mmCIF file of C-alpha atoms in Angstrom:
data_model
loop_
_atom_site.group_PDB
_atom_site.id
_atom_site.type_symbol
_atom_site.label_atom_id
_atom_site.label_comp_id
_atom_site.label_asym_id
_atom_site.label_seq_id
_atom_site.Cartn_x
_atom_site.Cartn_y
_atom_site.Cartn_z
ATOM 1 C CA MET A 228 0.000 0.061 0.017
ATOM 2 C CA GLU A 229 2.940 2.176 0.869
ATOM 3 C CA ALA A 230 4.224 1.856 -2.434
ATOM 4 C CA ILE A 231 0.924 2.667 -4.593
ATOM 5 C CA ASN A 232 0.374 5.132 -2.222
ATOM 6 C CA ALA A 233 3.759 7.000 -3.482
ATOM 7 C CA PHE A 234 3.126 5.862 -7.274
ATOM 8 C CA SER A 235 -0.149 7.469 -7.306
ATOM 9 C CA LYS A 236 1.248 10.695 -5.368
ATOM 10 C CA THR A 237 4.058 10.763 -8.109
ATOM 11 C CA LEU A 238 1.376 10.740 -10.850
ATOM 12 C CA GLY A 239 -0.851 13.247 -9.191
ATOM 13 C CA ILE A 240 -3.715 10.822 -8.227
ATOM 14 C CA LEU A 241 -6.047 10.705 -5.318
ATOM 15 C CA THR A 242 -5.784 7.563 -3.232
ATOM 16 C CA VAL A 243 -8.541 6.261 -1.534
ATOM 17 C CA VAL A 244 -8.498 3.541 1.150
ATOM 18 C CA GLU A 245 -11.109 1.376 1.332
ATOM 19 C CA GLY A 246 -12.054 -1.439 3.960
ATOM 20 C CA VAL A 247 -11.047 0.368 7.083
ATOM 21 C CA GLU A 248 -12.538 -1.339 10.271
ATOM 22 C CA THR A 249 -10.515 -0.175 13.136
ATOM 23 C CA GLU A 250 -8.893 3.151 14.715
ATOM 24 C CA ALA A 251 -5.372 1.044 14.238
ATOM 25 C CA GLN A 252 -5.975 0.877 10.214
ATOM 26 C CA LYS A 253 -7.236 4.660 10.312
ATOM 27 C CA GLU A 254 -4.040 5.961 12.274
ATOM 28 C CA TRP A 255 -1.956 4.054 9.710
ATOM 29 C CA CYS A 256 -3.679 5.482 6.856
ATOM 30 C CA GLN A 257 -3.659 8.709 8.007
ATOM 31 C CA LYS A 258 0.315 8.163 9.109
ATOM 32 C CA LEU A 259 0.647 7.374 5.237
ATOM 33 C CA ALA A 260 -0.994 10.508 4.202
ATOM 34 C CA PHE A 261 -3.852 8.627 2.092
ATOM 35 C CA ASP A 262 -6.304 11.222 0.328
ATOM 36 C CA ARG A 263 -9.158 9.451 1.436
ATOM 37 C CA ILE A 264 -10.250 6.868 3.755
ATOM 38 C CA GLN A 265 -13.300 5.145 3.713
ATOM 39 C CA GLY A 266 -14.879 1.554 5.670
ATOM 40 C CA PHE A 267 -17.197 0.411 8.441
ATOM 41 C CA TYR A 268 -14.567 2.337 10.790
ATOM 42 C CA PHE A 269 -16.716 5.227 9.713
ATOM 43 C CA ALA A 270 -20.224 3.967 9.146
ATOM 44 C CA LYS A 271 -22.042 0.617 8.130
ATOM 45 C CA PRO A 272 -23.881 0.600 4.918
ATOM 46 C CA MET A 273 -27.175 2.099 5.031
ATOM 47 C CA PRO A 274 -30.531 3.272 3.308
ATOM 48 C CA VAL A 275 -30.294 6.350 1.147
ATOM 49 C CA ASP A 276 -31.840 8.660 3.469
ATOM 50 C CA ASP A 277 -30.003 7.882 6.277
ATOM 51 C CA PHE A 278 -26.913 8.545 4.292
ATOM 52 C CA GLU A 279 -28.239 11.582 3.275
ATOM 53 C CA ALA A 280 -28.984 12.912 7.251
ATOM 54 C CA LEU A 281 -25.580 11.815 7.993
ATOM 55 C CA LEU A 282 -24.074 14.031 4.877
ATOM 56 C CA SER A 283 -26.194 16.821 6.202
ATOM 57 C CA GLN A 284 -24.757 16.496 9.778
ATOM 58 C CA MET A 285 -21.075 16.236 8.531
ATOM 59 C CA TRP A 286 -21.073 19.097 6.028
ATOM 60 C CA LEU A 287 -22.590 21.509 9.102
ATOM 61 C CA ARG A 288 -19.128 20.389 11.048
ATOM 62 C CA ILE A 289 -17.669 22.014 8.638
#
């Protein structure tokens, strides 16, 4: 993953880590400076209405 991230950054491509499930995984990805991180650690699959509500709440915190 480190090599892929470095290669992507060299090419100017944003990287997304998918499947993060634990605090340790999240911290490792942050340490390696991936551009985006997603997975069950942040939220489980949910209906569209719930997702839209979550996005609204997150947007208000920015």
